[in-house]
XYZ file of C-alpha atoms in Angstrom:
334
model
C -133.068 83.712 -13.502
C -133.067 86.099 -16.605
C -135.428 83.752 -18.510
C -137.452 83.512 -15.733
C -137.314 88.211 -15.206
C -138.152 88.055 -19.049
C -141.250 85.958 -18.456
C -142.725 88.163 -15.948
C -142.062 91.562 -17.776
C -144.216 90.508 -20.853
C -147.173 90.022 -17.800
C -149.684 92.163 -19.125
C -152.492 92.054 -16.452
C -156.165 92.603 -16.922
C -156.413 95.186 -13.422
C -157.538 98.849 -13.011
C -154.296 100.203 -12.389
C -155.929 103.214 -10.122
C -156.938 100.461 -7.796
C -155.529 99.971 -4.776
C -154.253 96.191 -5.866
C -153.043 98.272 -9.142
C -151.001 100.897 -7.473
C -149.660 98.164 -4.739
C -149.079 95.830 -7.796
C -147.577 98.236 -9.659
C -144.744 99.880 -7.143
C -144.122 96.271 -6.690
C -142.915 95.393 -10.111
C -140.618 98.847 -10.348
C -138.915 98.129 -7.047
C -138.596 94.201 -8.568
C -137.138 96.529 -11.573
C -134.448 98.254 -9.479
C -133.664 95.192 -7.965
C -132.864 92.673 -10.672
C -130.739 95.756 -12.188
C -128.796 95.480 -9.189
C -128.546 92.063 -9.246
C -126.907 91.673 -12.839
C -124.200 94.993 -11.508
C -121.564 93.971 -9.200
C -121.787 95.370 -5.762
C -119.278 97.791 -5.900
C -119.791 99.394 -2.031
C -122.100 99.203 0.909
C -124.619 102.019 -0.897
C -125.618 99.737 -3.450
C -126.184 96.626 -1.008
C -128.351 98.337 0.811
C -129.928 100.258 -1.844
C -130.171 96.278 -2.924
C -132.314 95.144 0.151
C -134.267 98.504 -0.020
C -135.547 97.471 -3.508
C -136.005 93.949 -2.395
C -137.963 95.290 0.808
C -139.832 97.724 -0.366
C -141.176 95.232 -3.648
C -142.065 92.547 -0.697
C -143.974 95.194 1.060
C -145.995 96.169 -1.786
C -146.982 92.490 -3.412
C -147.746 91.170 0.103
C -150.058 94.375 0.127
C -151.605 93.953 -3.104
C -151.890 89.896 -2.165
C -153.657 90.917 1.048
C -156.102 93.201 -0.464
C -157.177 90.249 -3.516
C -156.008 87.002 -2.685
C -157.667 85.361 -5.620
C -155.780 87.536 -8.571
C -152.333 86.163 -9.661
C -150.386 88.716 -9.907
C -149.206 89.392 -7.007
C -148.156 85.462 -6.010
C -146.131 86.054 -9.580
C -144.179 88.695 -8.220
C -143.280 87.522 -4.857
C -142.827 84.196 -6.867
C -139.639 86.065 -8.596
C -138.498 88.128 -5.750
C -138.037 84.860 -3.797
C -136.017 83.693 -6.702
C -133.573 86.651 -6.288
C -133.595 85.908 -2.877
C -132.557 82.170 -3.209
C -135.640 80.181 -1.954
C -137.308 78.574 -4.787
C -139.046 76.057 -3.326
C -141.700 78.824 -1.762
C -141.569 80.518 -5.293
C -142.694 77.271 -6.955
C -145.170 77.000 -4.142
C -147.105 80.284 -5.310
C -147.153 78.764 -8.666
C -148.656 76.211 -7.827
C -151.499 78.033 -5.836
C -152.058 80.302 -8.567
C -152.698 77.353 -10.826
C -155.463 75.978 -8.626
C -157.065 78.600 -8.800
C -156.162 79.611 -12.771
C -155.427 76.182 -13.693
C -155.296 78.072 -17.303
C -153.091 80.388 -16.033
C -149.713 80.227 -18.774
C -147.631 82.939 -17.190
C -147.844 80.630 -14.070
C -147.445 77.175 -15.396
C -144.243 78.600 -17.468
C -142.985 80.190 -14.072
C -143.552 76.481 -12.515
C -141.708 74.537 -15.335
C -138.753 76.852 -15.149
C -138.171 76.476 -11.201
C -138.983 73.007 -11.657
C -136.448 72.583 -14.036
C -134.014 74.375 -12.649
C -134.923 72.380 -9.508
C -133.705 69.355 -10.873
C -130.550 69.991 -12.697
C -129.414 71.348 -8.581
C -130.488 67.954 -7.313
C -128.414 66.486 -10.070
C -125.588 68.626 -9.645
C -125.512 68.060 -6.052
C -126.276 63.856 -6.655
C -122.811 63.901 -8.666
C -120.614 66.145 -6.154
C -122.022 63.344 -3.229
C -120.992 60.356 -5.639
C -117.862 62.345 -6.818
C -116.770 62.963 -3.014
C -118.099 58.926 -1.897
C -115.629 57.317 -4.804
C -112.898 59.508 -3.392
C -112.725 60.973 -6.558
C -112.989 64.722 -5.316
C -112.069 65.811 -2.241
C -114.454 68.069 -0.124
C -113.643 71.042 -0.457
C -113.875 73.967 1.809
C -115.369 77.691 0.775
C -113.342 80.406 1.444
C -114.569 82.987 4.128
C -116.968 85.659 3.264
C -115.359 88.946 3.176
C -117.058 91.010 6.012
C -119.185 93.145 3.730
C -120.185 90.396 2.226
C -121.051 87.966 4.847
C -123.352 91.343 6.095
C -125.059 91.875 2.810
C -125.731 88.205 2.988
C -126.591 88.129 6.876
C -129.240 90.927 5.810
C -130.338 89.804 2.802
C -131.534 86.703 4.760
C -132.823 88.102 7.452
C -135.143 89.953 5.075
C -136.186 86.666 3.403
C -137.332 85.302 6.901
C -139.114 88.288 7.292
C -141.032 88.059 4.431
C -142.028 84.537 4.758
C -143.548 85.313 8.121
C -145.484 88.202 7.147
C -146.703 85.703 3.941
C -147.591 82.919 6.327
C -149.410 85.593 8.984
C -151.287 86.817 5.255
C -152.451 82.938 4.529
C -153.669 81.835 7.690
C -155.770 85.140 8.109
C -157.243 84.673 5.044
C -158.065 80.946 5.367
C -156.170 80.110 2.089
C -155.037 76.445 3.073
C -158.097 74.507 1.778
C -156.020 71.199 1.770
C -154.060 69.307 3.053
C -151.440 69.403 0.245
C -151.614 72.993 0.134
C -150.367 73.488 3.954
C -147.646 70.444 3.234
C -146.316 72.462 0.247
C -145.541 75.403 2.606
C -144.349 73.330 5.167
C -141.341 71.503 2.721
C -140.850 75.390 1.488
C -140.233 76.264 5.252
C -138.294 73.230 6.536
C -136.033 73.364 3.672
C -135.478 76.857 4.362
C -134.713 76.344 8.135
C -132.741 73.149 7.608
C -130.585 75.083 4.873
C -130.069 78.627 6.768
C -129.273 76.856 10.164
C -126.647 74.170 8.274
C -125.452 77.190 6.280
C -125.241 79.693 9.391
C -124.707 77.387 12.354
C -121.237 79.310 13.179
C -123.125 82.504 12.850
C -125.300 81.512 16.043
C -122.450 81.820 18.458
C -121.468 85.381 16.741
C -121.726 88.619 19.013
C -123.127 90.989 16.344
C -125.531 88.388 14.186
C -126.024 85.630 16.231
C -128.956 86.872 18.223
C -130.440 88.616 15.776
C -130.295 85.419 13.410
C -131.761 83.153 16.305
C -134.935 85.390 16.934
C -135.688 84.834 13.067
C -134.828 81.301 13.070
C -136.986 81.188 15.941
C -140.020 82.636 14.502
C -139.506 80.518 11.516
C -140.228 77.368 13.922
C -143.322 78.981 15.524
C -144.445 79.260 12.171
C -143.576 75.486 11.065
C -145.538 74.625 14.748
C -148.315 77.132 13.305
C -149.018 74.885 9.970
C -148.393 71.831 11.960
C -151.149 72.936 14.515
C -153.554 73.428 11.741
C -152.494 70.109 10.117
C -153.455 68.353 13.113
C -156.845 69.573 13.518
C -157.655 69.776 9.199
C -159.628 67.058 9.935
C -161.782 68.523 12.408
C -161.944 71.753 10.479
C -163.286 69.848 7.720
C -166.055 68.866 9.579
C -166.859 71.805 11.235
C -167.133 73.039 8.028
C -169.424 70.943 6.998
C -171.836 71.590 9.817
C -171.199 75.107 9.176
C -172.262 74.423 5.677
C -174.962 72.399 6.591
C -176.646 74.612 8.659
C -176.591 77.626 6.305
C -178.090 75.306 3.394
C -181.063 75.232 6.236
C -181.281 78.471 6.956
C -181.614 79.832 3.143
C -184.659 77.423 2.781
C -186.204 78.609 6.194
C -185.845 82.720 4.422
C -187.368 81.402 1.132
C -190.240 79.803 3.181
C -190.568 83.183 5.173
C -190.531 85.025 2.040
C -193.140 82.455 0.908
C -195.108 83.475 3.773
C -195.047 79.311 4.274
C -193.968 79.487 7.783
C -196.467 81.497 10.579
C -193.979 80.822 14.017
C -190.605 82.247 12.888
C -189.933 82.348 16.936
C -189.459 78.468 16.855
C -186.956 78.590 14.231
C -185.249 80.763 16.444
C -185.534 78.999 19.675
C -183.461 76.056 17.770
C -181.438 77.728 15.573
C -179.616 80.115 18.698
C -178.375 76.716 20.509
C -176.419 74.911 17.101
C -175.241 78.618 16.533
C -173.781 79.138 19.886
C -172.612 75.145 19.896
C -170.348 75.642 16.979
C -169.279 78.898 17.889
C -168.101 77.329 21.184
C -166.375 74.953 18.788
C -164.728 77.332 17.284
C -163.068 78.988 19.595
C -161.509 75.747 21.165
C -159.138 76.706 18.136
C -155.641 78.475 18.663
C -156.080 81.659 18.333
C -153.753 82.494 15.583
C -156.356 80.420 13.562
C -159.299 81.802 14.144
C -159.622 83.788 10.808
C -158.562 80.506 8.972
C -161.295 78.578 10.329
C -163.895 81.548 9.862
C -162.618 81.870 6.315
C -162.083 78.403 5.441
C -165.668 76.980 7.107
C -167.804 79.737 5.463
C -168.494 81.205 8.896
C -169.096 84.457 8.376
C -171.546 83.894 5.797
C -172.966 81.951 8.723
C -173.324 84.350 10.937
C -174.574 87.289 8.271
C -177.344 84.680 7.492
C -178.340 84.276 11.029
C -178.734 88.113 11.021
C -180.539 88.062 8.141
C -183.045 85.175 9.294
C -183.635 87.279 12.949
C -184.320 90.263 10.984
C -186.846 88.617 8.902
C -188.568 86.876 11.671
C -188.926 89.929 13.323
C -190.793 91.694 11.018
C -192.664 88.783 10.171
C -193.572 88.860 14.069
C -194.142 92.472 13.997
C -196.798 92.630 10.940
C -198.681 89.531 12.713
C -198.857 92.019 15.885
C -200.426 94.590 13.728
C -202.858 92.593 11.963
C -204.106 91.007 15.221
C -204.970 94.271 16.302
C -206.603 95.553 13.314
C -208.883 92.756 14.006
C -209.542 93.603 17.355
């Protein structure tokens, strides 16, 4: 964990640190600052764990912000990449390294992120392959964890809960943004998700039936399916996405050649273009709002559909005035 804090302190990004993504990025890396200070101290009293989960919520809130406002930029993903670390899910950190390097594939600060996780991956697997083989040759017995004490198990309670929260506001982030543009992409964040709920409800399964955290636990848990049904959803229908984005595309490669003809002055009845055009624009449209709504904005993002629809605006305006100087020259003949 240190080698991996020491990495992303000698980040030196390329932003305008007035920007908004600067300022967001920025508060983000002091709170991730406070936090892994508090992480190499012992906890000494309730103050400090919850000055603790402050830091790590208030460093979530400010890279999801600065995520949300430039998706593209890898900063951000870096950050939340670590804070996930500190808060014991690797799997999604290594996720975010891997979708900044699709984007950056030259990105080093990434790839050395990725390695790290990845190694550290592996030597757990490995530990945890010998414990099984130890314990199946009866040459260990199990043994049994002694109980949290109560601050503890709260600090830990909370600590999760704030982890679940953050992966749902990330998820909410991707899908609006139409960032999934494969199908490896959404089965990356569905292992990062199914490990997490397969490992929180093993690891809190007695906490379920508890009076004070047991509710509370299941309405995150809960979420944390919807979301898993959320990626499954748009698994099911990537295929159909796909081509609906094609026809998207398709259609928008034919309407930039009817504007350069109009420019061209090569077409004289801009009114028929319309007449067909309005029908395959309101066809996919009614295609694509057969989709769930929670993924609207990842099918207008990830189809080009907006760009669709400014086009179409474009092309009406166009043919409009077209029509409109036609009118005027007809009656300057007259």
């Amino acid at each position: 964990m240190q080698l991996i804090w020491d990495q992303i302190q000698k980040i030196e990004p390329e932003i305008d640190r007035e920007s908004e993504y600067g300022q967001a990025w920025i508060k983000g890396m002091r709170e991730l600052e406070r936090a892994q200070a508090q992480v190499l101290e012992p906890f000494l009293n309730s103050t400090a764990d919850q000055d603790n989960l402050k830091s790590y919520q208030a460093a979530a809130e400010s890279f999801i912000s600065a995520f949300k406002l430039q998706t593209d930029r890898p900063e951000a993903p870096l950050g939340l990449a670590y804070l996930l670390v500190l808060l014991g899910d690797d799997l999604t950190a290594m996720h975010y390294a891997r979708y900044i390097l699709e984007k950056r594939p030259d990105n080093q600060d990434a790839r050395e992120l990725l390695e790290l996780l990845e190694s550290n991956h592996r030597l757990t697997a490995l530990l945890d392959d010998v414990e099984r083989l130890s314990q199946g040759l009866g040459l260990k017995e199990l043994t049994h964890s002694k109980p949290f004490a109560e601050q503890e198990a709260i600090r830990l309670f909370e600590q999760t809960e704030l982890l679940l929260q953050i992966q749902h506001h990330l998820l909410v982030v991707e899908l609006h943004h139409g960032l999934f543009k494969s199908l490896e992409q959404i089965h990356s964040r569905q292992r990062s998700l199914e490990t997490l709920y397969e490992m929180l409800f093993a690891h809190f399964k007695h906490v379920l039936s508890d009076s004070q955290f047991g509710e509370r636990l299941k309405r995150r848990l809960d979420i944390l399916a919807f979301d898993l049904e959320s990626l499954q959803n748009l698994e099911n229908l990537f295929d159909d996405l796909r081509q609906f984005q094609k026809d998207v595309q398709s259609l928008f490669r034919e309407m930039t050649r009817w504007l350069i003809q109009l420019r061209m002055k090569q077409i004289t009845d801009g009114q028929k273009i319309l007449a067909w055009m309005r029908p395959e624009i309101e066809a996919l449209n009614q295609r694509r709002n057969v989709y769930p709504s929670a993924m609207q904005h990842q099918v207008a993002q990830a189809s080009g559909w907006n760009h669709l629809i400014n086009q179409v605006a474009q092309l009406e305006q166009m043919i409009e005035q077209s029509s409109q100087s036609q009118f005027l020259n007809s009656i300057e003949k007259l």
